[in-house]
Coordinates of C-alpha atoms in Angstrom, one line a residue:
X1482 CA 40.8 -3.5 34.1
X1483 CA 38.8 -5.9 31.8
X1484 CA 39.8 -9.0 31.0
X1485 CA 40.0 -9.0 26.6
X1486 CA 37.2 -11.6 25.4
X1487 CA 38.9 -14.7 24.0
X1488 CA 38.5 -14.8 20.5
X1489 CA 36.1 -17.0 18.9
X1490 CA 37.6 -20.7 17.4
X1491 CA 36.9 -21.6 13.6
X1492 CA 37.1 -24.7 12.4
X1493 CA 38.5 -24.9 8.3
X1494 CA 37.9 -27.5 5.7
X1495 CA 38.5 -28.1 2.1
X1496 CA 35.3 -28.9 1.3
X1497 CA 32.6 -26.4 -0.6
X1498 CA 31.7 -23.8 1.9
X1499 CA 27.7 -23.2 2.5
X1500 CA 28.4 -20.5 4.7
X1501 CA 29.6 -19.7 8.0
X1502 CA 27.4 -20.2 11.4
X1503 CA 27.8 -18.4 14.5
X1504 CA 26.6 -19.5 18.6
X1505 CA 24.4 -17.1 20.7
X1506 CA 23.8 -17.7 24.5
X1507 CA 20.2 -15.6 25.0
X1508 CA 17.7 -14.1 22.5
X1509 CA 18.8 -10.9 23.2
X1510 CA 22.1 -11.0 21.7
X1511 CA 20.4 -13.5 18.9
X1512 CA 18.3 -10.7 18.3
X1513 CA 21.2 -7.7 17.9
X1514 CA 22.9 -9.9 15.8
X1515 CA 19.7 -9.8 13.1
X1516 CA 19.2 -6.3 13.0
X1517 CA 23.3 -5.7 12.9
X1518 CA 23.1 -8.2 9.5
X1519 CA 19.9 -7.0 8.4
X1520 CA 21.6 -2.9 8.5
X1521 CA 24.8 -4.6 6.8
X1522 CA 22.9 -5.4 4.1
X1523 CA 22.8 -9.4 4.4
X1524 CA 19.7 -10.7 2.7
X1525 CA 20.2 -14.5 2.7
X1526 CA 20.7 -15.1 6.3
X1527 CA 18.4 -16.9 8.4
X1528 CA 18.0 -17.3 12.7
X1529 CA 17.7 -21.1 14.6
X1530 CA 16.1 -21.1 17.7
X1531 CA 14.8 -23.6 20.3
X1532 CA 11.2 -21.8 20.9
X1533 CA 9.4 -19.2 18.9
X1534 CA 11.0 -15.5 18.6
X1535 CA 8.5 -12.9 18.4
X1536 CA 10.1 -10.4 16.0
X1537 CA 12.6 -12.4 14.7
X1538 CA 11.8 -11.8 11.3
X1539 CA 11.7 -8.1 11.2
X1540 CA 14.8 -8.3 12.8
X1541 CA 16.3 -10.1 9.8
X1542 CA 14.3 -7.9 7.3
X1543 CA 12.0 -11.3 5.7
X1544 CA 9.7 -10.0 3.6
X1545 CA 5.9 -11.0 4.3
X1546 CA 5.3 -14.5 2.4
X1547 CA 2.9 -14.4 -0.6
X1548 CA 1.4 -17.5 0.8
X1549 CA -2.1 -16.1 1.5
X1550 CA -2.0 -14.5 -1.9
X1551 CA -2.0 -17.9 -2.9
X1552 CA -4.2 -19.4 -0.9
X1553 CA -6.6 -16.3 -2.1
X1554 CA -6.4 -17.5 -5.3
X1555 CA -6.7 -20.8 -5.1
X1556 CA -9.9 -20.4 -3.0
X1557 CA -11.6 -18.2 -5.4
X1558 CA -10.6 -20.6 -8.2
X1559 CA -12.5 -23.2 -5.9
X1560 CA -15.9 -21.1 -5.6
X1561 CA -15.8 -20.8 -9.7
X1562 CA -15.0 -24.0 -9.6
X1563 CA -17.6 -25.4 -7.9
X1564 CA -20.5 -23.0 -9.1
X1565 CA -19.4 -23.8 -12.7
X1566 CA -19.4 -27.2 -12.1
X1567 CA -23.1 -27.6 -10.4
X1568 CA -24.8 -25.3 -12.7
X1569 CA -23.6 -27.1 -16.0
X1570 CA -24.2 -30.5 -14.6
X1571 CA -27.8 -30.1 -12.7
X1572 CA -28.8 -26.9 -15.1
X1573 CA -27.5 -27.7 -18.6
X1574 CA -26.2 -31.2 -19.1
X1575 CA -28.7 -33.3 -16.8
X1576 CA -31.3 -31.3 -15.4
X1577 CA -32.3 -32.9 -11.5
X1578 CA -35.4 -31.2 -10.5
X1579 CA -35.0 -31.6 -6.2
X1580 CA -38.3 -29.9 -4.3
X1581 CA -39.0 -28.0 -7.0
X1582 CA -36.0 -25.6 -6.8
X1583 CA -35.1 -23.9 -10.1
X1584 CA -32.7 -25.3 -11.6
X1585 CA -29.4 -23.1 -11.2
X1586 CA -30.3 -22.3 -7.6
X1587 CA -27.4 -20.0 -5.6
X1588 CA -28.6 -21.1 -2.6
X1589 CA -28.2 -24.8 -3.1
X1590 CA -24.7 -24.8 -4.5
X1591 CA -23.2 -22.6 -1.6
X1592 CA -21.9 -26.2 0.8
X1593 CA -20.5 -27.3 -2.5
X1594 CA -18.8 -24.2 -3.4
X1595 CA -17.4 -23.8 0.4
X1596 CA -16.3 -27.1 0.5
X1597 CA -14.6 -26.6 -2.6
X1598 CA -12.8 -23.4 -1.7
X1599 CA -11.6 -24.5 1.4
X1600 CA -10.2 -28.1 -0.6
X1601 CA -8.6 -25.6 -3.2
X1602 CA -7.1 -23.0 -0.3
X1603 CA -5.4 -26.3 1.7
X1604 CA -4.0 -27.9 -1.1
X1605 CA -2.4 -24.0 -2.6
X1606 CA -1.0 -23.3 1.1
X1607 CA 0.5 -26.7 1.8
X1608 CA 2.2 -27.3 -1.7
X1609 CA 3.1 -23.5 -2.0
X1610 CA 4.0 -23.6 1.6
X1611 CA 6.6 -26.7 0.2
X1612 CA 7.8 -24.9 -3.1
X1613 CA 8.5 -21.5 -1.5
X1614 CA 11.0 -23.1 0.4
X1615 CA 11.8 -25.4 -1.9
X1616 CA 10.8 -28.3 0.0
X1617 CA 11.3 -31.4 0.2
X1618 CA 15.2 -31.3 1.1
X1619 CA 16.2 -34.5 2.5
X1620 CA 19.3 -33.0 3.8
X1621 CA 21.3 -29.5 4.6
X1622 CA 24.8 -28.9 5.1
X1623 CA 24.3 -27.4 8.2
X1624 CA 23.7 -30.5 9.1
X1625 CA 27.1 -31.6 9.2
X1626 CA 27.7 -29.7 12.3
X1627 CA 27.3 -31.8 15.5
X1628 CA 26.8 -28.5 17.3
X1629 CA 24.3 -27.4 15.3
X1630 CA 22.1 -30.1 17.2
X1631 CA 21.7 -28.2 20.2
X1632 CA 19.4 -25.7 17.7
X1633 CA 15.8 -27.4 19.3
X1634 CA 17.8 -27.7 23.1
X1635 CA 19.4 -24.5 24.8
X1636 CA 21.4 -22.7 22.0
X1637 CA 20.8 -20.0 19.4
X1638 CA 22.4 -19.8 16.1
X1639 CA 22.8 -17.2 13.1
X1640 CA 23.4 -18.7 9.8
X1641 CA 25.1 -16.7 6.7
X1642 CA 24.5 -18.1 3.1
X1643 CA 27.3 -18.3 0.6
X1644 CA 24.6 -17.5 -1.6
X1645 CA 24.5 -13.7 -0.5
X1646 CA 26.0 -11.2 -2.8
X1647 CA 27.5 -9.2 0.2
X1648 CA 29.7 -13.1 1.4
X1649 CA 32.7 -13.4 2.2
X1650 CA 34.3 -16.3 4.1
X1651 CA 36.7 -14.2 6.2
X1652 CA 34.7 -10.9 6.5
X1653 CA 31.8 -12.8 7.2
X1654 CA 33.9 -14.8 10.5
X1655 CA 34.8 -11.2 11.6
X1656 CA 31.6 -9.6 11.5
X1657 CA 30.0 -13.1 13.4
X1658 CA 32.6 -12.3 16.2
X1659 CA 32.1 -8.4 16.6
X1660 CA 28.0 -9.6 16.9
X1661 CA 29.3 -11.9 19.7
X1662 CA 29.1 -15.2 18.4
X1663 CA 30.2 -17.2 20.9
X1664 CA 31.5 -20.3 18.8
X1665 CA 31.7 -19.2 14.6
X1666 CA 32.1 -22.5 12.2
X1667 CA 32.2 -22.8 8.1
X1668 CA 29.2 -25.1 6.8
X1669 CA 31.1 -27.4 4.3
X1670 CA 29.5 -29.6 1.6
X1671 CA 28.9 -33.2 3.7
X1672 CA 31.5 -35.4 2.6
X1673 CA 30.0 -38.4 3.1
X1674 CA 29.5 -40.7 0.0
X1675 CA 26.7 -39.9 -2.4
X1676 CA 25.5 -43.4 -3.7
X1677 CA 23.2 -45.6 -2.2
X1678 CA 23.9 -48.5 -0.6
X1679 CA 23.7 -51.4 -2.3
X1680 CA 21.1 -53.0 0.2
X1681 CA 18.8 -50.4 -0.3
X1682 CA 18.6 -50.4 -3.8
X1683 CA 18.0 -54.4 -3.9
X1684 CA 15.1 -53.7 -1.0
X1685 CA 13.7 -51.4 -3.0
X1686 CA 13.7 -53.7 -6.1
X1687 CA 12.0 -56.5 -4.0
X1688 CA 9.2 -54.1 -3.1
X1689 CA 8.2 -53.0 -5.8
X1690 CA 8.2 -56.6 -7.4
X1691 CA 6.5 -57.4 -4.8
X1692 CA 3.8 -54.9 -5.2
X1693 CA 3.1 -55.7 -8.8
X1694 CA 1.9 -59.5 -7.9
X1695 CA -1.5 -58.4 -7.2
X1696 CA -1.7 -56.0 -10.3
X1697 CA -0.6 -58.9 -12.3
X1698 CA -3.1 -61.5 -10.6
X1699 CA -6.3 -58.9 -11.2
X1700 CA -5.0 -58.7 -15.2
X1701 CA -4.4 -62.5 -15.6
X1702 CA -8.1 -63.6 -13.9
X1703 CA -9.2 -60.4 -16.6
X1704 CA -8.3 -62.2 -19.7
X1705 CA -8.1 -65.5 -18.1
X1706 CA -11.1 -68.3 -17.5
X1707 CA -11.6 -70.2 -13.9
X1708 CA -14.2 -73.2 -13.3
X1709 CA -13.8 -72.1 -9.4
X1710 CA -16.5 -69.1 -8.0
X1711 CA -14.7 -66.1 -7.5
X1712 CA -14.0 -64.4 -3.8
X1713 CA -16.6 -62.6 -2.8
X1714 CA -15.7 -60.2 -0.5
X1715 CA -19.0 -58.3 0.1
X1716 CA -21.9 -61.1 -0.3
X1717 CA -24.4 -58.9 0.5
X1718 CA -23.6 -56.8 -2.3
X1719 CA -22.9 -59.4 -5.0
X1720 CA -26.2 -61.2 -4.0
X1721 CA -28.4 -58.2 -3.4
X1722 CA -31.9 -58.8 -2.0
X1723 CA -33.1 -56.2 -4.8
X1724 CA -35.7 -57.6 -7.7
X1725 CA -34.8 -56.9 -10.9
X1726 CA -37.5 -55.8 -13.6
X1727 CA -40.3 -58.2 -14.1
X1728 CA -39.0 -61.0 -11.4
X1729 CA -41.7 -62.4 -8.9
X1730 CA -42.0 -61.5 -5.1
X1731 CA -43.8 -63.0 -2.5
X1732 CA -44.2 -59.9 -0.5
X1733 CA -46.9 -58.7 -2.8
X1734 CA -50.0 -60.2 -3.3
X1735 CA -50.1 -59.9 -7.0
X1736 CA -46.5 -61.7 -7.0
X1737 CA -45.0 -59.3 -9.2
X1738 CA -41.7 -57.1 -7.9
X1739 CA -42.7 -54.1 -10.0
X1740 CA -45.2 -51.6 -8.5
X1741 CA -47.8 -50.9 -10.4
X1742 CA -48.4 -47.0 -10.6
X1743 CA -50.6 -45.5 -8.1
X1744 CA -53.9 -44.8 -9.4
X1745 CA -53.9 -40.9 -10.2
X1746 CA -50.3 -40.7 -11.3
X1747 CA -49.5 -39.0 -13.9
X1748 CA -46.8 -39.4 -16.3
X1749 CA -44.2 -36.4 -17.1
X1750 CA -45.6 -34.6 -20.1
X1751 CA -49.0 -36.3 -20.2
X1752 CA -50.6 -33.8 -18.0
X1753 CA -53.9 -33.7 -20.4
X1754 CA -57.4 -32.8 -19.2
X1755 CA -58.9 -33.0 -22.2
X1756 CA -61.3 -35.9 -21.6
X1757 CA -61.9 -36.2 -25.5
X1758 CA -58.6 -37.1 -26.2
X1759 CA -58.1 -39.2 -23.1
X1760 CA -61.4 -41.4 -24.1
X1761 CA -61.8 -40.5 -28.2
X1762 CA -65.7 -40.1 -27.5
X1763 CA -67.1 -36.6 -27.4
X1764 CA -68.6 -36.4 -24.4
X1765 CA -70.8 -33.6 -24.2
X1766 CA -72.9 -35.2 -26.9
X1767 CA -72.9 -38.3 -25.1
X1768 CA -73.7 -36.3 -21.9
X1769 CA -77.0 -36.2 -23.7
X1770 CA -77.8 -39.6 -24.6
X1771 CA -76.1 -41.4 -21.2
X1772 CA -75.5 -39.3 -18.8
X1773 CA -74.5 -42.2 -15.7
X1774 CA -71.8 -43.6 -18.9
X1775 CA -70.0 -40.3 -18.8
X1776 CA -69.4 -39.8 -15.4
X1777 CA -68.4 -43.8 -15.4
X1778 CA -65.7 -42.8 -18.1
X1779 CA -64.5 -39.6 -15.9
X1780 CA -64.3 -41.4 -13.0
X1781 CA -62.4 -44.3 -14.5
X1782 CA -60.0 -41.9 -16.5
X1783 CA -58.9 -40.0 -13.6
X1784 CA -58.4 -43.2 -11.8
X1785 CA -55.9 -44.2 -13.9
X1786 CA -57.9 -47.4 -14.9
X1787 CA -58.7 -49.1 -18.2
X1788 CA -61.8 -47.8 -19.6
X1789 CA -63.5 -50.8 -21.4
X1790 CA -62.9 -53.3 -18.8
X1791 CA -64.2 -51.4 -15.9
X1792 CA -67.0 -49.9 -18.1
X1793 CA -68.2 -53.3 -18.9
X1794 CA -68.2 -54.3 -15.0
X1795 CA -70.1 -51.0 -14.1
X1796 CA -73.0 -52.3 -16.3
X1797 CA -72.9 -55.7 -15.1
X1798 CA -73.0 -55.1 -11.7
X1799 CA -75.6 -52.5 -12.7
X1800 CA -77.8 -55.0 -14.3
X1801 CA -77.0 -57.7 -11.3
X1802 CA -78.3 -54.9 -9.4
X1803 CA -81.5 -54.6 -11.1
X1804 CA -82.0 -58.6 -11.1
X1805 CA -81.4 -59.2 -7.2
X1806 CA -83.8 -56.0 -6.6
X1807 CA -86.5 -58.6 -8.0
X1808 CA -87.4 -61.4 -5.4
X1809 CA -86.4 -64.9 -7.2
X1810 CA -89.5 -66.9 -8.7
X1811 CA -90.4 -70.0 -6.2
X1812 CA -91.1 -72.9 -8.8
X1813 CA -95.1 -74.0 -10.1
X1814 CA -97.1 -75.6 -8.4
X1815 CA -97.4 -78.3 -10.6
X1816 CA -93.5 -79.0 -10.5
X1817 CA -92.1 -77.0 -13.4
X1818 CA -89.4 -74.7 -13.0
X1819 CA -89.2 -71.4 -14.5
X1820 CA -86.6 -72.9 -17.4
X1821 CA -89.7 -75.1 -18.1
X1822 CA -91.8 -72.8 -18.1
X1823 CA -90.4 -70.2 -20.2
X1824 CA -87.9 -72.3 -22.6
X1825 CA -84.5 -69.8 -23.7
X1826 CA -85.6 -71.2 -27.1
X1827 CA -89.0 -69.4 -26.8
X1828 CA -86.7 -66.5 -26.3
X1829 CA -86.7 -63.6 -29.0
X1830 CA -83.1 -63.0 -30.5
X1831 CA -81.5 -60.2 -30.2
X1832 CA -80.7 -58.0 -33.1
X1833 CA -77.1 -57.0 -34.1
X1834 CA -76.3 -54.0 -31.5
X1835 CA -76.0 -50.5 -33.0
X1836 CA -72.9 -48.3 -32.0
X1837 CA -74.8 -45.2 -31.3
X1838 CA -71.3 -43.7 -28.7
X1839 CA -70.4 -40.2 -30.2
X1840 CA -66.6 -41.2 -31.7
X1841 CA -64.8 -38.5 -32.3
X1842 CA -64.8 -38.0 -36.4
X1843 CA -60.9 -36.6 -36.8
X1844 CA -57.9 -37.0 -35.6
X1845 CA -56.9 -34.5 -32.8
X1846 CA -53.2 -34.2 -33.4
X1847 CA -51.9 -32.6 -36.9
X1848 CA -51.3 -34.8 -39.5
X1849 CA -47.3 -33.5 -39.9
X1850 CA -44.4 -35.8 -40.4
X1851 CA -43.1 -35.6 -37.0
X1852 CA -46.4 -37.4 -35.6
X1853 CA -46.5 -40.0 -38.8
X1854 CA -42.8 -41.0 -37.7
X1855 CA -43.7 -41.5 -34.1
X1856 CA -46.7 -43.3 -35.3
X1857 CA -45.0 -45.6 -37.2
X1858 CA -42.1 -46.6 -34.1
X1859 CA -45.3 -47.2 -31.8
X1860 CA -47.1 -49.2 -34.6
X1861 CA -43.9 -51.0 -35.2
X1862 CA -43.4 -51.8 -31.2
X1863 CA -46.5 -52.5 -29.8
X1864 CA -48.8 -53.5 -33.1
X1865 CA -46.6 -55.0 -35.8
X1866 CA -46.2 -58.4 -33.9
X1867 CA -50.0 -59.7 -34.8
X1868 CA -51.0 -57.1 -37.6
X1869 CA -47.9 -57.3 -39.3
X1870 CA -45.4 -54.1 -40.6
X1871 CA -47.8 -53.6 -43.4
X1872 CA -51.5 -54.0 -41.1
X1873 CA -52.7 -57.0 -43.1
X1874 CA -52.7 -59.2 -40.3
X1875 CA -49.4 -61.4 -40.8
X1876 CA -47.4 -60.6 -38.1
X1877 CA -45.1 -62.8 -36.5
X1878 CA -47.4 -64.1 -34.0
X1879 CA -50.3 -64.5 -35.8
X1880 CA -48.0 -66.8 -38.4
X1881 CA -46.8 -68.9 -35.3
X1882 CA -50.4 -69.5 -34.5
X1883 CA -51.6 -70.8 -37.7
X1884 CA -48.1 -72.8 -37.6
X1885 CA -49.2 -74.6 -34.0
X1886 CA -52.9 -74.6 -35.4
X1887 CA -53.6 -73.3 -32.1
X1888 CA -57.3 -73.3 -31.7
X1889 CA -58.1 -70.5 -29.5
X1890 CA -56.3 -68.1 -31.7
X1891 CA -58.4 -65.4 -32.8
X1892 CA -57.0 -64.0 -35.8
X1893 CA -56.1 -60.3 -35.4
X1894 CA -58.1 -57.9 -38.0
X1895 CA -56.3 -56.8 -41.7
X1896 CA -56.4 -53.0 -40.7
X1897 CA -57.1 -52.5 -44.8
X1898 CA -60.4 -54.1 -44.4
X1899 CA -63.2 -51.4 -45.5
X1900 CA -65.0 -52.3 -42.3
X1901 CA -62.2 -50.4 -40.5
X1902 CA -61.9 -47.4 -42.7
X1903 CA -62.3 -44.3 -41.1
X1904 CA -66.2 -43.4 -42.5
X1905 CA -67.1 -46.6 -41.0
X1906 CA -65.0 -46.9 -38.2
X1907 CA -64.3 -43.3 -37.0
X1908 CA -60.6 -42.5 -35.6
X1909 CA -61.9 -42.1 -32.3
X1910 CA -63.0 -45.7 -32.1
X1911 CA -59.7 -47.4 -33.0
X1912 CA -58.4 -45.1 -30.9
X1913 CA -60.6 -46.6 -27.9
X1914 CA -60.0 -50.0 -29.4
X1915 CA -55.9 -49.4 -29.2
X1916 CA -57.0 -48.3 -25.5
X1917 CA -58.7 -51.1 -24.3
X1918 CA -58.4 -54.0 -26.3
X1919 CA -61.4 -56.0 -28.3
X1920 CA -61.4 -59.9 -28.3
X1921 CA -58.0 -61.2 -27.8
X1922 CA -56.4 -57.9 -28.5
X1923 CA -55.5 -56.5 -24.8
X1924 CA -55.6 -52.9 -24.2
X1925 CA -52.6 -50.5 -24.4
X1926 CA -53.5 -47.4 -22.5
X1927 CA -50.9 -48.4 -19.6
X1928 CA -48.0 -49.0 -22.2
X1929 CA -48.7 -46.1 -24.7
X1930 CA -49.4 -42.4 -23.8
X1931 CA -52.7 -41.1 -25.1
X1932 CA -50.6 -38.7 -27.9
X1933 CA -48.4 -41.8 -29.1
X1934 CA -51.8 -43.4 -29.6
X1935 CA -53.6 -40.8 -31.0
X1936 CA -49.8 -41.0 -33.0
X1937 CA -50.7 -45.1 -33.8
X1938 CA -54.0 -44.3 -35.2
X1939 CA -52.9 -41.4 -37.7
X1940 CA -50.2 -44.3 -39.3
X1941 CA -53.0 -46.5 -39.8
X1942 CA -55.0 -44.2 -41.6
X1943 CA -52.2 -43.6 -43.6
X1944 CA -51.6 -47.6 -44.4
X1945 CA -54.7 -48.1 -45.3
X1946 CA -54.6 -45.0 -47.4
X1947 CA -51.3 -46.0 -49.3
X1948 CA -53.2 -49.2 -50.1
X1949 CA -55.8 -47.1 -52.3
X1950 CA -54.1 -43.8 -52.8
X1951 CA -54.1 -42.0 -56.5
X1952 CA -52.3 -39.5 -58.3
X1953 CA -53.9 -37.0 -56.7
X1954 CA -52.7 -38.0 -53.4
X1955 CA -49.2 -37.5 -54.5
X1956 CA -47.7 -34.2 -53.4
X1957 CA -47.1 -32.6 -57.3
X1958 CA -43.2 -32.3 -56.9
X1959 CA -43.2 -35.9 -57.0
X1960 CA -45.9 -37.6 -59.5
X1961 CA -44.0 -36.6 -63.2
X1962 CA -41.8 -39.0 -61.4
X1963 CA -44.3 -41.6 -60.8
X1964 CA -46.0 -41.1 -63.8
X1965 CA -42.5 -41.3 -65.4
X1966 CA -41.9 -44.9 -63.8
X1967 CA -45.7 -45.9 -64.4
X1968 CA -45.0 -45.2 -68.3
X1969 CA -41.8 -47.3 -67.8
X1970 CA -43.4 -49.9 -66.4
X1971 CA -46.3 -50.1 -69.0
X1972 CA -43.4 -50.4 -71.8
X1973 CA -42.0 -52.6 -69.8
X1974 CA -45.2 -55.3 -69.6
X1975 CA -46.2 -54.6 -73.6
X1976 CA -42.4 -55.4 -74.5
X1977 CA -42.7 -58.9 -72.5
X1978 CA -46.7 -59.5 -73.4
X1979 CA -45.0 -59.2 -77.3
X1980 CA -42.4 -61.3 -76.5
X1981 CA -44.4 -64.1 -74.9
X1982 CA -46.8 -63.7 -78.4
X1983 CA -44.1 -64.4 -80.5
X1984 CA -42.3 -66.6 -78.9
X1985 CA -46.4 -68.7 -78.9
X1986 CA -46.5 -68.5 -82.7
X1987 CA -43.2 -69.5 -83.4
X1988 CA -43.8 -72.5 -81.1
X1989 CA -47.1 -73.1 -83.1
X1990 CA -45.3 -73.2 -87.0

């Protein structure tokens, strides 16, 4: 005859009850106990264990999680993320152009888009992971229990929320012991007290007062001035070896820290082959007169190097050439040298050189507003300093050189001086002039792009055209107004010439 099974102790309180926990020896009887609440109908009910328990949760009917629903999500977010984000920044807002790729390139943004998916998929699995089970919870009733400590050692225990629909304090006792629970105990609310100690919350104080010191030191030294230098943590960052723009170097042996281009380079947008419009000479014409000069000017444009400069070196070292060729005259017999012999004075002048170089005649770009505008900023930057906003030659420089009396000062040409109007000095010529300099005027082809050039000398024309312009040069929706204000201004002078008169005779009686 069996000995009856002693029945289980409870333990009672006063308190709020959280529900009611039950002791299992083995796994097995752990795992009856699930299934026997899951077929009761229990939904809020959850299983402590020392170790993993395969099975566990089918036992106590837990639904799958929608955690990798989420993590789905957030991951597919990522990818749009990422794609969205590289093909507005490097194919819309600031196009990067890297080995010649296109510029929205699938490819390319694939490690950035990965990266990006798996960022968004952690961050969506740990946070949902914490507000699924509505993490964090600094404390749990169950807690309270000094049994319940033995959960992570050698004991098993099934928990019952109050929470559950189906809950009953004294059913839910019974049906613990009928599933064999081998010690059943009511979770009560903790009753220990709720405030914080005192300690604590002056600690805490401190700290953060604490913490704001160095806040407040960075905002004072913001707004504040010191005669002392300031910390420098990283030297080698605050005193970078780098040159900045125009600085001198001595590991170069022109001294300056800016590279000059490498012959041959050519800038972005100023791929031009036309040779015409890189020199302003038409060279096919000139092909025919001097040959050895036009492949000279070839050479030296696709060098990338001035072309007045070097052009004028070819033909000295040309001529040198010629002279050495000669063997050198030994001097007379009679003790004269060759200076004696032939005096420079007995020397026939030479005549006034005639420009016989095939300019081009017009303008290559089109005369429209766009290219007068950009004309005029170019003229303004680069020209206006010696020739003056208006081309007559008063610019700011030139009036500090007549200030000084500076004696080597060449002054710079009035751009409205008929020598320099275009049927006697054709646009290609000022063009080569704004190229490569003449007297003291140094050239510009390294600073200006041929177009913004070509762009300088369609201004000019139209300075020195405003100076002599008539009616007919005015676009006809606009001269009844400037006839109106010339008719005004006629009016104007007889009224004060009559005045003046009258005023003269009255003086006179």
């Amino acid at each position: 005859m069996s000995t009856p099974k002693t029945p289980p102790k409870a333990v009672d309180d006063d308190n709020v009850v959280h529900g009611v926990v039950a002791e299992f020896t083995d796994v097995s009887s752990l795992l009856a106990a699930c299934e026997r609440v899951r077929d009761a109908g229990y939904t809020k009910a959850d299983a402590f264990a020392p170790f993993p328990v395969h099975g566990i949760d089918k036992a106590l009917g837990i639904k799958p999680t929608v955690l990798p629903w989420i993590a789905l999500a957030a991951g597919g977010i990522g990818t749009c993320t990422a794609l969205a984000m590289q093909i507005w920044m490097n194919g819309i807002d600031y196009q990067y152009i890297i080995s010649g790729k296109p510029f929205i390139s699938l490819p390319a943004s694939i490690p950035v888009a990965f990266e990006l998916t798996i960022l968004f998929a952690s961050f969506a699995t740990f946070f949902g992971m914490w507000a699924l089970n509505g993490l964090p919870r600094f404390s749990n009733p169950i807690f309270t229990s000094p049994r319940f400590d033995r959960a992570t050692d050698d004991t098993f225990f099934l928990f019952l929320d109050a929470k559950d629909n189906r809950f009953d304090e004294a059913g839910a006792k019974s049906f613990l012991a009928d599933l064999g629970g081998d010690f059943i105990e009511v979770v009560k609310e903790d009753d220990s007290p709720k405030s914080i100690p005192k300690f604590l919350l002056i600690g805490l104080a401190l700290l953060i007062s604490f913490s704001l010191i160095p806040a407040l030191l960075v905002a004072r030294m913001r707004v504040t001035k010191s005669t002392s230098p300031r910390i420098h943590i990283f030297p080698d960052m605050d005193f970078s070896p780098a040159k900045d723009m125009q600085q001198t170097s001595t590991l170069f042996a022109d001294g300056r820290a800016m590279r000059p281009d490498v012959p041959g380079t050519v800038h972005r947008g100023e791929m031009i082959w036309d040779l015409d419009f890189q020199t302003g000479i038409e060279l096919e014409k000139l092909a025919q007169t001097d040959a050895p000069r036009v492949r000279r000017l070839v050479a030296m444009v696709q060098s990338d190097v001035e072309v007045g400069g070097d052009e004028q070196a070819a033909d000295a070292a040309d001529a040198g050439e010629e002279t050495s060729s000669e063997p050198a005259e030994e001097a007379s017999s009679d003790g004269e040298s060759d200076e004696d012999a032939n005096p420079t004075a007995l020397t026939p002048a030479a005549g006034p050189e005639v420009d016989t170089t095939p300019w081009l005649s017009e303008n290559p770009l089109p005369l429209t507003d766009a290219v007068l505008r950009r004309g005029q900023t170019m003229f303004g930057v680069y020209c206006s300093t010696c020739h003056g906003m208006n081309g007559n030659g008063d610019g700011l420089v030139n009036r500090r050189a007549q200030r000084i009396l500076a004696t080597t000062w060449t002054p710079p040409s009035n751009l409205h001086d008929e020598t320099l109007f275009e049927d006697a000095y054709p646009d290609g010529k000022l063009f080569s002039t704004i190229s490569n300099g003449i007297r003291k005027m140094p050239g510009y082809r390294a600073q200006i792009g041929a177009e913004d050039r070509w762009a300088i000398v369609a201004y000019v024309r139209a300075l020195q055209a405003s100076q002599d312009a008539t009616l007919e040069d005015v676009p006809e929706a606009q001269r009844a107004t400037i006839e109106k204000e010339q008719t005004d201004v006629k009016a104007a002078l007889e009224k004060a010439a009559a005045e003046a008169e009258a005023k003269a005779k009255e003086s006179s009686t």
